[in-house]
PDB file of C-alpha atoms and ligand atoms in Angstrom:
ATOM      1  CA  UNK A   1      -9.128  -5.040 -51.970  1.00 61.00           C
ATOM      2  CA  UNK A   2     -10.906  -1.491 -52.340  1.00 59.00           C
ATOM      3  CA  UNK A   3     -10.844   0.488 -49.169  1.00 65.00           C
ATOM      4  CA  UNK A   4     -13.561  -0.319 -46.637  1.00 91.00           C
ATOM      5  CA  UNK A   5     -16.115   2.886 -46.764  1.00 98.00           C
ATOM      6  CA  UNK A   6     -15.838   4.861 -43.876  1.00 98.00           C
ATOM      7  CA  UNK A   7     -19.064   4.680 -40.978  1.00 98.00           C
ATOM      8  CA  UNK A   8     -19.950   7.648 -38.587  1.00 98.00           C
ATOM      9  CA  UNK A   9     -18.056   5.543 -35.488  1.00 98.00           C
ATOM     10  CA  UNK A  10     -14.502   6.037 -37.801  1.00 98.00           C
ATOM     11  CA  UNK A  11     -15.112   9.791 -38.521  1.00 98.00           C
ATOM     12  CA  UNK A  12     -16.342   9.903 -34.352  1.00 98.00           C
ATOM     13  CA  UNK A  13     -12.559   8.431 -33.674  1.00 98.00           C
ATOM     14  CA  UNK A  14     -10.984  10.895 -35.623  1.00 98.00           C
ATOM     15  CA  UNK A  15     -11.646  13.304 -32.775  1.00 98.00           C
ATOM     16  CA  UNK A  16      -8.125  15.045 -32.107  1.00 95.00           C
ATOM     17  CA  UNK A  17      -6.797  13.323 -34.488  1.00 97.00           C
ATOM     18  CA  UNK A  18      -6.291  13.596 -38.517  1.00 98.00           C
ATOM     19  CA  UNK A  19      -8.416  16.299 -39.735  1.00 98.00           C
ATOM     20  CA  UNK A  20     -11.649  15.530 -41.401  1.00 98.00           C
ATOM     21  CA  UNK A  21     -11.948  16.519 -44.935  1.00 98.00           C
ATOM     22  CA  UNK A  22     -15.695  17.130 -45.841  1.00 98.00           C
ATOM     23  CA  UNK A  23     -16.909  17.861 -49.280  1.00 98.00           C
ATOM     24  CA  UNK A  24     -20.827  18.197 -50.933  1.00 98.00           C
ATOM     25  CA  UNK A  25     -22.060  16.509 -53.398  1.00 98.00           C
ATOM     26  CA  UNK A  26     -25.462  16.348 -55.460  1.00 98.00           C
ATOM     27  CA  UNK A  27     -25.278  13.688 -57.951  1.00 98.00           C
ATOM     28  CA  UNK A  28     -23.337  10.162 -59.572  1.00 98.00           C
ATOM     29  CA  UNK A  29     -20.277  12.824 -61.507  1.00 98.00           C
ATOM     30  CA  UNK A  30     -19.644  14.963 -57.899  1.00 98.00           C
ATOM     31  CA  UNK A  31     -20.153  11.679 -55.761  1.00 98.00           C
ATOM     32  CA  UNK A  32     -17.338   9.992 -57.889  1.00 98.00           C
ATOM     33  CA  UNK A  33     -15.437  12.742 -58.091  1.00 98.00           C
ATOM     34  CA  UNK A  34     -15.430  14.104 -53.992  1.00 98.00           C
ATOM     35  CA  UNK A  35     -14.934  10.083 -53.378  1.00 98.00           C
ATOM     36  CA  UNK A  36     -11.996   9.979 -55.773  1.00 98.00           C
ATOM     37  CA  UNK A  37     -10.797  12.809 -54.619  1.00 98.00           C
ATOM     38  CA  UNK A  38     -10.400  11.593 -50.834  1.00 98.00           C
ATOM     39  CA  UNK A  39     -13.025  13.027 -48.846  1.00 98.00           C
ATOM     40  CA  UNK A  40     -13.477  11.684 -45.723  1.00 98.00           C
ATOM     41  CA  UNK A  41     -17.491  12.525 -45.721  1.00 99.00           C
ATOM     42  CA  UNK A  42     -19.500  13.468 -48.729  1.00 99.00           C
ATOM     43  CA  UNK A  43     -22.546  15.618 -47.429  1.00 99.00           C
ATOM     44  CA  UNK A  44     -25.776  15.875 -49.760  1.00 98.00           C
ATOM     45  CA  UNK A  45     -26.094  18.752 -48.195  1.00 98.00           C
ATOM     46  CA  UNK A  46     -29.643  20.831 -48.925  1.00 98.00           C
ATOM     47  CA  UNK A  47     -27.585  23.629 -50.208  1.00 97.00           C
ATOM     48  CA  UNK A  48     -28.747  21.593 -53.441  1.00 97.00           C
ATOM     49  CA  UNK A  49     -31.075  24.419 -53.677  1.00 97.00           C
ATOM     50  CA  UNK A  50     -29.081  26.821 -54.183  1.00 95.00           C
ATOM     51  CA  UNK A  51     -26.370  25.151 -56.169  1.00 95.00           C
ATOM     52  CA  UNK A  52     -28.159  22.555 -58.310  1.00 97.00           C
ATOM     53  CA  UNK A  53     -31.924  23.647 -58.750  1.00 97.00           C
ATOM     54  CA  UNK A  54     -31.351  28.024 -58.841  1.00 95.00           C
ATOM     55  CA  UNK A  55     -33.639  28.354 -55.456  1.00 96.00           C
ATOM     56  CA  UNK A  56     -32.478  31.617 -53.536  1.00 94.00           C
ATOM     57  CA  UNK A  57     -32.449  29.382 -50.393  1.00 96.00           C
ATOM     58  CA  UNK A  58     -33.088  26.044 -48.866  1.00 97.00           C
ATOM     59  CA  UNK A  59     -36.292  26.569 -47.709  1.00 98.00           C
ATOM     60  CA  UNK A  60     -37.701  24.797 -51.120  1.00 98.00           C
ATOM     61  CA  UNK A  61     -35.820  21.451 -50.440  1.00 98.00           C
ATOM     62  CA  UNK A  62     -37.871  18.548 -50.350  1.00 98.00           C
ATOM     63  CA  UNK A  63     -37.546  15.312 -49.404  1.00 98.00           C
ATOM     64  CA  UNK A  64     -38.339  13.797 -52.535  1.00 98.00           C
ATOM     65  CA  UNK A  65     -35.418  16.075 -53.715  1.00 98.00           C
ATOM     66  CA  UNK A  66     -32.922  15.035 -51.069  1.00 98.00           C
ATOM     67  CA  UNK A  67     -33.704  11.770 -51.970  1.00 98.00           C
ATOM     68  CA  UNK A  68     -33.620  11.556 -55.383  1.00 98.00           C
ATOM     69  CA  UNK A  69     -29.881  13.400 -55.685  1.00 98.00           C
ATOM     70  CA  UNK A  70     -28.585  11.094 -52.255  1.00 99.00           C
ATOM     71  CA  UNK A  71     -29.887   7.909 -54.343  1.00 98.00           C
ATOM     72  CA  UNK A  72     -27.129   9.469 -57.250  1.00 98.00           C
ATOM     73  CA  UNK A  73     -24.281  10.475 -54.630  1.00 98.00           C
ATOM     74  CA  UNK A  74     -24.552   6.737 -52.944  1.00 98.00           C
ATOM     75  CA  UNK A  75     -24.581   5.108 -56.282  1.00 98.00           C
ATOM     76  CA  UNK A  76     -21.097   6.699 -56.994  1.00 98.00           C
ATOM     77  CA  UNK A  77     -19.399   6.410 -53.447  1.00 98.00           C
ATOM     78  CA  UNK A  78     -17.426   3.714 -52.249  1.00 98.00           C
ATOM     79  CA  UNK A  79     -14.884   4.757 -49.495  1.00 98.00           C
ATOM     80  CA  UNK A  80     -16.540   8.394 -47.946  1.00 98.00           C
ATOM     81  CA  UNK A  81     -19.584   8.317 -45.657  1.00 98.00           C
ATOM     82  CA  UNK A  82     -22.491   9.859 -47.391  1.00 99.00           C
ATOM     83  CA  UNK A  83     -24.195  11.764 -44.881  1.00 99.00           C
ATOM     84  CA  UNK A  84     -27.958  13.263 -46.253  1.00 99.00           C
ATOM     85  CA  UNK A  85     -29.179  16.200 -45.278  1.00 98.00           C
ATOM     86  CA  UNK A  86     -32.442  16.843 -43.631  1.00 98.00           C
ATOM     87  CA  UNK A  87     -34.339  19.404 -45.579  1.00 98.00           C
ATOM     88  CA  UNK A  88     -36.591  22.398 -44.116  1.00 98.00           C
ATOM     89  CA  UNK A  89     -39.910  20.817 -42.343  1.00 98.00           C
ATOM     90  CA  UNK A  90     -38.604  16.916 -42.941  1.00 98.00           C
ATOM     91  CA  UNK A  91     -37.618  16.934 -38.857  1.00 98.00           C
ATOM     92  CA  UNK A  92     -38.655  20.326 -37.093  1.00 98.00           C
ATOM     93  CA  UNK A  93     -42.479  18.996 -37.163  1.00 98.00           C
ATOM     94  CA  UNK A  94     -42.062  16.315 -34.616  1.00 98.00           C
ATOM     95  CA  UNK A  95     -39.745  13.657 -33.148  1.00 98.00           C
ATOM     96  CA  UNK A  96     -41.557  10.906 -35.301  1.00 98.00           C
ATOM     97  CA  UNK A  97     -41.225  12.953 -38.527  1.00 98.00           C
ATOM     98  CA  UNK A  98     -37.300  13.318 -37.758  1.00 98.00           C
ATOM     99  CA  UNK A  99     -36.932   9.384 -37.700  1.00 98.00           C
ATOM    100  CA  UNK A 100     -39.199   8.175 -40.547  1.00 98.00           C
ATOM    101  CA  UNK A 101     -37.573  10.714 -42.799  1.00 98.00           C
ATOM    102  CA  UNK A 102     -33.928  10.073 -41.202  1.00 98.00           C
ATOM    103  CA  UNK A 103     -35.149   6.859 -41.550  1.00 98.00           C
ATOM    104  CA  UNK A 104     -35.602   6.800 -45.414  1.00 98.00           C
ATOM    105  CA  UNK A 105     -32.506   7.854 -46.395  1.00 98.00           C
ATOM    106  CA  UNK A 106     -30.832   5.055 -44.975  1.00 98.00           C
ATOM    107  CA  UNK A 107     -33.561   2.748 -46.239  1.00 98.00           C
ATOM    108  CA  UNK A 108     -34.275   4.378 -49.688  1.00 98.00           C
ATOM    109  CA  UNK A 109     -31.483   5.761 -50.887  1.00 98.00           C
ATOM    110  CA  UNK A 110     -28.369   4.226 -49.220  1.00 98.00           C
ATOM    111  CA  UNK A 111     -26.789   7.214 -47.137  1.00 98.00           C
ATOM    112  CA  UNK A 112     -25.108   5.821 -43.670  1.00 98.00           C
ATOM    113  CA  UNK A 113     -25.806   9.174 -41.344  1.00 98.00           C
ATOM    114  CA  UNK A 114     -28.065  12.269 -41.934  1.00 99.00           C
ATOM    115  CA  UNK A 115     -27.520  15.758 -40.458  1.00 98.00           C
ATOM    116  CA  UNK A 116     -29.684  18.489 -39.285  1.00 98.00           C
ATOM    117  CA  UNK A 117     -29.681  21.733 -38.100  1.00 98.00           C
ATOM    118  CA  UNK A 118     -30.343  23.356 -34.805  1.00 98.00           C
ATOM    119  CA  UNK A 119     -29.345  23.315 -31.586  1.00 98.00           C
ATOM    120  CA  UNK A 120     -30.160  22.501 -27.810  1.00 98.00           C
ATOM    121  CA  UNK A 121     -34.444  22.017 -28.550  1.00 98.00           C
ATOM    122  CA  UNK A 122     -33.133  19.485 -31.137  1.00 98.00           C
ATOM    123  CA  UNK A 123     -31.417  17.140 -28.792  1.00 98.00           C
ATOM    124  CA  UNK A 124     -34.860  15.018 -28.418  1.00 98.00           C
ATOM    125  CA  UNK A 125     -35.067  14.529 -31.957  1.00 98.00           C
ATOM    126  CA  UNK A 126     -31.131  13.491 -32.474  1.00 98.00           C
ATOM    127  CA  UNK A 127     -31.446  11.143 -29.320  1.00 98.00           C
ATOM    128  CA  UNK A 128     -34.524   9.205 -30.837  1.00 98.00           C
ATOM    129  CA  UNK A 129     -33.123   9.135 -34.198  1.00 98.00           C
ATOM    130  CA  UNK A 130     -30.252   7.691 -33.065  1.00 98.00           C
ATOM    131  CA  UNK A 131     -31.684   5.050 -30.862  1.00 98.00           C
ATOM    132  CA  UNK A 132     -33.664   4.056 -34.365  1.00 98.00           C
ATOM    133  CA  UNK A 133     -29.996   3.069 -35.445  1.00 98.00           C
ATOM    134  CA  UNK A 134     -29.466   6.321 -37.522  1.00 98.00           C
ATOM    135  CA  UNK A 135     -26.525   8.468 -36.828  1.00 98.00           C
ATOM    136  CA  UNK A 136     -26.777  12.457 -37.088  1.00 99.00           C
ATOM    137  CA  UNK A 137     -24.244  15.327 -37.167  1.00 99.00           C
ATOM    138  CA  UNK A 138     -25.354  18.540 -36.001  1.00 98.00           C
ATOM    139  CA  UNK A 139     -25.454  21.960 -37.584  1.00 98.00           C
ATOM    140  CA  UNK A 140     -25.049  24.944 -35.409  1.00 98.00           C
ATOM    141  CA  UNK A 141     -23.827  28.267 -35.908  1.00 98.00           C
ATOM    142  CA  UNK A 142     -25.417  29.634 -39.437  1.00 97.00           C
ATOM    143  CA  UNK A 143     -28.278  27.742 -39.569  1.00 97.00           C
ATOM    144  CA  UNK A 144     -29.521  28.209 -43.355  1.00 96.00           C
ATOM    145  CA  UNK A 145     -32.932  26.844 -42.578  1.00 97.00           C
ATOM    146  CA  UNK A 146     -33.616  29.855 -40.430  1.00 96.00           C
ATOM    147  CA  UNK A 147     -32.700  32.335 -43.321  1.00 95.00           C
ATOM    148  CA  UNK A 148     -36.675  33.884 -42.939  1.00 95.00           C
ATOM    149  CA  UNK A 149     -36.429  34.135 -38.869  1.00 93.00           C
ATOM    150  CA  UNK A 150     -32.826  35.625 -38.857  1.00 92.00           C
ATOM    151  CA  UNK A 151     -33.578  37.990 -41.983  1.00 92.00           C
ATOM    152  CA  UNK A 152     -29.950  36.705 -43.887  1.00 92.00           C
ATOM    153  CA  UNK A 153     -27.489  34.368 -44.403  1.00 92.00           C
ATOM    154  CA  UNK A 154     -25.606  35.822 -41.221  1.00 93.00           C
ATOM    155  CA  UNK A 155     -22.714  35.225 -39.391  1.00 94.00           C
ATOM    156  CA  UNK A 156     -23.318  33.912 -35.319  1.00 93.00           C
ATOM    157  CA  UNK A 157     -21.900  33.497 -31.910  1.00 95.00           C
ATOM    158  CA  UNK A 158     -20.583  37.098 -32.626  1.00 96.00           C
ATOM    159  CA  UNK A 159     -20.931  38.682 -28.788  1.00 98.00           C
ATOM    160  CA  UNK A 160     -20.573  36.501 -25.274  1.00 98.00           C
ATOM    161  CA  UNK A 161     -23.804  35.695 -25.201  1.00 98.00           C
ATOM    162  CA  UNK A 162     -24.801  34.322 -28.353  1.00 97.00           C
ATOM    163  CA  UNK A 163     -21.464  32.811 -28.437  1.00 98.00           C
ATOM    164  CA  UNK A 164     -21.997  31.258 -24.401  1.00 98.00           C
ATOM    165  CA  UNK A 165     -25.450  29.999 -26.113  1.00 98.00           C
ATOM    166  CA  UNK A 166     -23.394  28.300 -29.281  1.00 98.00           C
ATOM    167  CA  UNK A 167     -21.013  26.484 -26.452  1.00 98.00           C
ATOM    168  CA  UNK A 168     -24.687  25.084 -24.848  1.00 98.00           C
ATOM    169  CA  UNK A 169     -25.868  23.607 -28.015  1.00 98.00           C
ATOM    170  CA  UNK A 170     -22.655  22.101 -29.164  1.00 98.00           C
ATOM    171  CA  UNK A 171     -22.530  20.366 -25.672  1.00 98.00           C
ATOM    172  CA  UNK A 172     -26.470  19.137 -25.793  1.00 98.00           C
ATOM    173  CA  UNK A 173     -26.084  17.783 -29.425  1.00 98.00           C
ATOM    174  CA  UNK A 174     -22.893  16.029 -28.042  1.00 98.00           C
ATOM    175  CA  UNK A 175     -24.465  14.828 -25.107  1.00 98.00           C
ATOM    176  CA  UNK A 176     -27.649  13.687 -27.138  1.00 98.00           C
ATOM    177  CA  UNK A 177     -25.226  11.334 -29.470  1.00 98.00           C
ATOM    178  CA  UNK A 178     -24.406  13.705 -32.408  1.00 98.00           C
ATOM    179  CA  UNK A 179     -21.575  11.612 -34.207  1.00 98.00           C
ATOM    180  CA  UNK A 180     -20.104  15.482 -35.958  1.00 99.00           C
ATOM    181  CA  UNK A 181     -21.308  18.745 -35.501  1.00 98.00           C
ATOM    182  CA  UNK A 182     -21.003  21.001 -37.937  1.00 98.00           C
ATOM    183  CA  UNK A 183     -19.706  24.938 -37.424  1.00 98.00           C
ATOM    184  CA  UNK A 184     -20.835  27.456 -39.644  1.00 98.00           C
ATOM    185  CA  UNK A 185     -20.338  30.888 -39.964  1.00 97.00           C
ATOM    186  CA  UNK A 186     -19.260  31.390 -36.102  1.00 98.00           C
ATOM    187  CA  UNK A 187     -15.684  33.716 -34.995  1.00 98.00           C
ATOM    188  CA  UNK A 188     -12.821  31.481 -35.170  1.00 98.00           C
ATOM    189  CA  UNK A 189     -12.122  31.449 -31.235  1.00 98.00           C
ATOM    190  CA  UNK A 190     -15.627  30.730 -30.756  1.00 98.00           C
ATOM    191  CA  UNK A 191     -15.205  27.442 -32.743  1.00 98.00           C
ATOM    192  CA  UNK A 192     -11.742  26.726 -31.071  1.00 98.00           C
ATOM    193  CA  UNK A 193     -13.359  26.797 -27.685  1.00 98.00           C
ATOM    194  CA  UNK A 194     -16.110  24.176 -29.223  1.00 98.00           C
ATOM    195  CA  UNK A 195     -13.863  22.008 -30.511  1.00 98.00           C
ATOM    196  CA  UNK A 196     -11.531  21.572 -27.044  1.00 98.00           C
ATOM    197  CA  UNK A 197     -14.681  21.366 -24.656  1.00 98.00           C
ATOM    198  CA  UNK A 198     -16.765  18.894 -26.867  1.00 98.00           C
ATOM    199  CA  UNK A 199     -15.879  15.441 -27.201  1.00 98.00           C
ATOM    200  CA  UNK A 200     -17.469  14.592 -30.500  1.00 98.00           C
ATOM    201  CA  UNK A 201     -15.324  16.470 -34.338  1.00 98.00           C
ATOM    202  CA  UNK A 202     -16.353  19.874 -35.136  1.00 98.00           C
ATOM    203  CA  UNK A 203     -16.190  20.600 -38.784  1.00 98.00           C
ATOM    204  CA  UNK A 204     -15.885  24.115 -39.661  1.00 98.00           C
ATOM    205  CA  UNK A 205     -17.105  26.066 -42.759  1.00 98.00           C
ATOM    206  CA  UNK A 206     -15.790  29.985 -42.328  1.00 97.00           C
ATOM    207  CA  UNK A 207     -15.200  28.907 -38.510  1.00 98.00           C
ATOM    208  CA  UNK A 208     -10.989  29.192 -38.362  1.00 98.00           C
ATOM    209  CA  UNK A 209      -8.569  26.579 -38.405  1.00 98.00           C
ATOM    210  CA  UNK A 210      -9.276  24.829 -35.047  1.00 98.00           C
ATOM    211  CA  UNK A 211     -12.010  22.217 -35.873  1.00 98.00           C
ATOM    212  CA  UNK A 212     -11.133  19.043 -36.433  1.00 98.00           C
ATOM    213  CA  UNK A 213     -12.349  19.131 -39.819  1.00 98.00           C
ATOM    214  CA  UNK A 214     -13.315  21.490 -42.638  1.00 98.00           C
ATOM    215  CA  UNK A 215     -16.767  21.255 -44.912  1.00 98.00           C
ATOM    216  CA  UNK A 216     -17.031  23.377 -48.621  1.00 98.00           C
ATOM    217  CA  UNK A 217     -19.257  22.946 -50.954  1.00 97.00           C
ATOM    218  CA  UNK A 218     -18.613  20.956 -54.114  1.00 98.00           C
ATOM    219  CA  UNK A 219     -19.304  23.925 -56.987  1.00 97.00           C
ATOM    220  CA  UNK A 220     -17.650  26.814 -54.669  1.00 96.00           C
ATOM    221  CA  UNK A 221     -14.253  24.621 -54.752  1.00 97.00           C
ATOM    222  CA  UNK A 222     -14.054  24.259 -58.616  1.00 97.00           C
ATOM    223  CA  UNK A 223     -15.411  27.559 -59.296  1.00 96.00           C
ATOM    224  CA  UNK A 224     -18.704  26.431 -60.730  1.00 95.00           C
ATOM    225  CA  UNK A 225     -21.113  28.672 -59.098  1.00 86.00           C
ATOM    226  CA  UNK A 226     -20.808  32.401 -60.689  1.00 80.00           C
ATOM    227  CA  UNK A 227     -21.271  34.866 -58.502  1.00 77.00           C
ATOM    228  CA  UNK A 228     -20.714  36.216 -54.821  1.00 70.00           C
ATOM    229  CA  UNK A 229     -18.509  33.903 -53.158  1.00 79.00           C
ATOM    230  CA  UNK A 230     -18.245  34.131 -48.554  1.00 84.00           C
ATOM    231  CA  UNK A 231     -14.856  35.227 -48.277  1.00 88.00           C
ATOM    232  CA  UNK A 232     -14.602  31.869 -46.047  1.00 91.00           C
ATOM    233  CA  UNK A 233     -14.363  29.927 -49.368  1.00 93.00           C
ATOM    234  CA  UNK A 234     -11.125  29.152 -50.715  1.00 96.00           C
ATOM    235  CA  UNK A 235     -11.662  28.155 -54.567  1.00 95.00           C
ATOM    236  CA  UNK A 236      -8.922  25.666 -55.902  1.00 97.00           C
ATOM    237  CA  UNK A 237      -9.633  26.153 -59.574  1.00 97.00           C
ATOM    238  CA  UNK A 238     -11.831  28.212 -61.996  1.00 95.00           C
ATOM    239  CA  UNK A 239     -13.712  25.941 -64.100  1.00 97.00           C
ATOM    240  CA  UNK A 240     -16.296  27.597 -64.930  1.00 96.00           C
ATOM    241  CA  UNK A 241     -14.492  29.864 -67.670  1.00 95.00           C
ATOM    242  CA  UNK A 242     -13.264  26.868 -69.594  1.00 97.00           C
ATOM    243  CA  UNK A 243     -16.165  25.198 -68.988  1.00 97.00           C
ATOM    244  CA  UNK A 244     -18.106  28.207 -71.199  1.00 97.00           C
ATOM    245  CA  UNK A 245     -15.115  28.084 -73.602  1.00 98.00           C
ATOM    246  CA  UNK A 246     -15.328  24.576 -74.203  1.00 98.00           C
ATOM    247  CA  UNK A 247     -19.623  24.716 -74.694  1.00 98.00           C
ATOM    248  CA  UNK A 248     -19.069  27.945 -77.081  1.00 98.00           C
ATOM    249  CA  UNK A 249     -16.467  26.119 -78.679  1.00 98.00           C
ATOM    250  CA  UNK A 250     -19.202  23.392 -79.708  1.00 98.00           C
ATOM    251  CA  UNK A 251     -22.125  25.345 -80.254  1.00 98.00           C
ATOM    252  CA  UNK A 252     -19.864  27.515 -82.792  1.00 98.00           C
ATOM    253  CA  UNK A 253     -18.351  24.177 -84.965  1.00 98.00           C
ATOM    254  CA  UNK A 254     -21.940  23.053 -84.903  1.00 98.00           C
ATOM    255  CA  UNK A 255     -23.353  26.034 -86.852  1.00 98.00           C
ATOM    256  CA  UNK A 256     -20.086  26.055 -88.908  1.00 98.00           C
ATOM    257  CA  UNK A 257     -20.772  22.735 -89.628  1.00 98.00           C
ATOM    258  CA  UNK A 258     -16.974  21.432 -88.204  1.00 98.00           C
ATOM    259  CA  UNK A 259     -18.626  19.139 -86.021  1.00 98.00           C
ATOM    260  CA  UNK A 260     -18.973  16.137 -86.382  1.00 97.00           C
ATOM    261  CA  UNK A 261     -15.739  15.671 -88.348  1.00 97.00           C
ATOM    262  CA  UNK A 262     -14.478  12.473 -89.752  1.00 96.00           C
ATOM    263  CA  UNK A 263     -13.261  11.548 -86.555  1.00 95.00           C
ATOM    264  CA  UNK A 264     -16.700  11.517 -84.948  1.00 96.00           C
ATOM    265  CA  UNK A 265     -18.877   9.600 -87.913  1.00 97.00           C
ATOM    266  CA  UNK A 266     -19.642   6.320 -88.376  1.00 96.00           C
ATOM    267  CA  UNK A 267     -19.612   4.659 -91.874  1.00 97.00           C
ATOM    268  CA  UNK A 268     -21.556   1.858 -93.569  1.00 96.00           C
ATOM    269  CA  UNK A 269     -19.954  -1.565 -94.640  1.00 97.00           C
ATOM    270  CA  UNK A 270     -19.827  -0.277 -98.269  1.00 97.00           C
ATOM    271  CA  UNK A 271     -21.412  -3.603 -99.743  1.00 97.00           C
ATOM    272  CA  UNK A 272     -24.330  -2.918 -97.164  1.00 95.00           C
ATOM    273  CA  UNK A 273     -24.691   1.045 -98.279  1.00 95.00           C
ATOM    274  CA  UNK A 274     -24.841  -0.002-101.851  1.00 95.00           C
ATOM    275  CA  UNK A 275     -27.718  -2.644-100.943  1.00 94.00           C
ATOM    276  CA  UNK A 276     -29.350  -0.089 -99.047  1.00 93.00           C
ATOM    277  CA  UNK A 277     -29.654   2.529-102.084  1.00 94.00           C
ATOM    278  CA  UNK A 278     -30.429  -0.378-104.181  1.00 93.00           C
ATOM    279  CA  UNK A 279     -33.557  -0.835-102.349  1.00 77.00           C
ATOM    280  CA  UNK A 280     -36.318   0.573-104.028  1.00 68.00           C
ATOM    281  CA  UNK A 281     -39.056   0.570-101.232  1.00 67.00           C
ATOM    282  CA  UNK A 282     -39.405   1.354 -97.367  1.00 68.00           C
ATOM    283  CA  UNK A 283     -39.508  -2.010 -95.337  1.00 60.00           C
ATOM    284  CA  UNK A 284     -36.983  -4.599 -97.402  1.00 52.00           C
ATOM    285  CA  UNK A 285     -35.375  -6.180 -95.063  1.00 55.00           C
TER     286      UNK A 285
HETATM  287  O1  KIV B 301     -26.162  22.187 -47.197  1.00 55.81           O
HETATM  288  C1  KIV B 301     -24.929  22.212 -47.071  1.00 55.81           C
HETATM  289  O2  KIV B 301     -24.170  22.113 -48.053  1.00 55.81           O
HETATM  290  C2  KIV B 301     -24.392  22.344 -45.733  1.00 55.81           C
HETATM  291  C3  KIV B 301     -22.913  22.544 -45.589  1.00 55.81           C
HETATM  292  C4  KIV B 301     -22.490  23.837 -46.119  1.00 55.81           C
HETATM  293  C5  KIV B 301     -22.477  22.331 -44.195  1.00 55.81           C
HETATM  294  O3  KIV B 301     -25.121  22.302 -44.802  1.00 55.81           O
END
């Protein structure tokens, strides 16, 4: 029997427990492979933007993106929890907005939980989602959808303060239902002291070792995004350089005319090939 797929109350009981292994994905080939592969949760995360479609940020997300590439992810997935991302605008303009969209990706395109970011001022929105029957995950810390306000992709939580204001939102999203909250970008002891005062999984990305679960994105583990990587990424394999080989490769037996070979062609029946130059005219059948 193939494993049942894993719901937002079995990822909420792994609290303490085994750690949760989070991966993105964007489409039907990364769904299948992150589910394959064991993850535990397979975000669509909005970081589609920057990884999929070339934006500089997430702020050009749209639903009708998030959507379309969570409708791919769900079609490959059978065992993770696809969790959907809520894109820039899709929840910040009101409580009702937050639900119908949350709402749609449940309905439209088969996710099981959505996520957004933000922190204590959000709590309304994740309590009314939730009552709707939708679970959310929280995203505090690095907040990518606030790239214009805080002038960077920057890391937070970095003096007492800002830090004392982290440990406030992690315990309103918790108290308002979140199911996960996610950590990003936030000093490892800040992220420990999360984690043991909240009662719901943290999942870190570049936020230490203490969560109770870790989140990277799909094309910064295989080395398919060139470019700057966050030193908080570990890569587990390169594949973008035989990735180019392999396209060069083809593009070079194609002008050389080695491809297709023999092994790549398909023949006529002879009989039928010497019928076919018999024909004199277009159209006999
Ligand atoms: O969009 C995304 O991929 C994310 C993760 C990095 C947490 O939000």
């Amino acid at each position: 029997m193939p494993p049942k797929q894993r719901t937002a109350p079995d990822i909420l009981a792994r609290k303490g427990g085994e750690k949760i292994a989070v991966l993105t994905a964007y489409d039907y080939p990364t769904g299948l492979l992150a589910d394959e592969a064991g993850a535990d949760v397979i975000l669509v995360g909005d970081s589609l933007g920057m990884v999929c479609l070339g934006l500089p940020d997430t702020l050009g997300v749209t639903m009708a993106d998030m959507l379309h590439h969570t409708k791919a992810v769900c079609r490959a997935v059978k065992s993770a929890l696809v969790v959907a991302d809520m894109p820039f605008l899709s929840y910040q303009t009101s409580i009702a907005d937050a639900v119908a969209n949350a709402g749609r990706f449940l309905q439209e395109a088969g996710a099981r939980a959505v996520k957004l970011e933000g922190g204590a001022e959000f709590a309304p929105h994740v309590r009314a989602t939730l009552s709707a029957g939708i679970p959310v995950m929280g995203h505090i810390g690095l907040t990518p959808q606030q790239v214009a306000r805080l002038g960077g992709f920057k890391a937070q939580g970095k003096t007492a303060r800002a830090a004392r204001a982290l440990l406030a939102d992690a315990h309103a999203l918790a108290d308002a239902g979140c199911f996960a909250l996610v950590l990003e970008a936030v000093p490892a002891e800040v992220a420990a002291r999360i984690t043991q005062e909240v009662g719901i999984p943290t999942i870190g990305i570049g936020a230490g070792p203490n969560c109770d679960g870790q989140v990277l994105v799909f094309h910064d583990v295989l080395g398919l995004c060139p470019g700057l990587r966050p030193s908080f990424v570990k890569q587990y394999a390169d594949l973008w350089t035989p990735a180019c080989e392999a396209l060069s490769a083809y593009c070079a037996e194609v002008r050389a005319g080695a491809f297709p070979a023999d092994a790549h062609t398909r023949r006529m029946d002879p009989a039928e090939l010497a019928e076919f130059h018999a024909a004199s005219e277009y159209g006999d059948a």
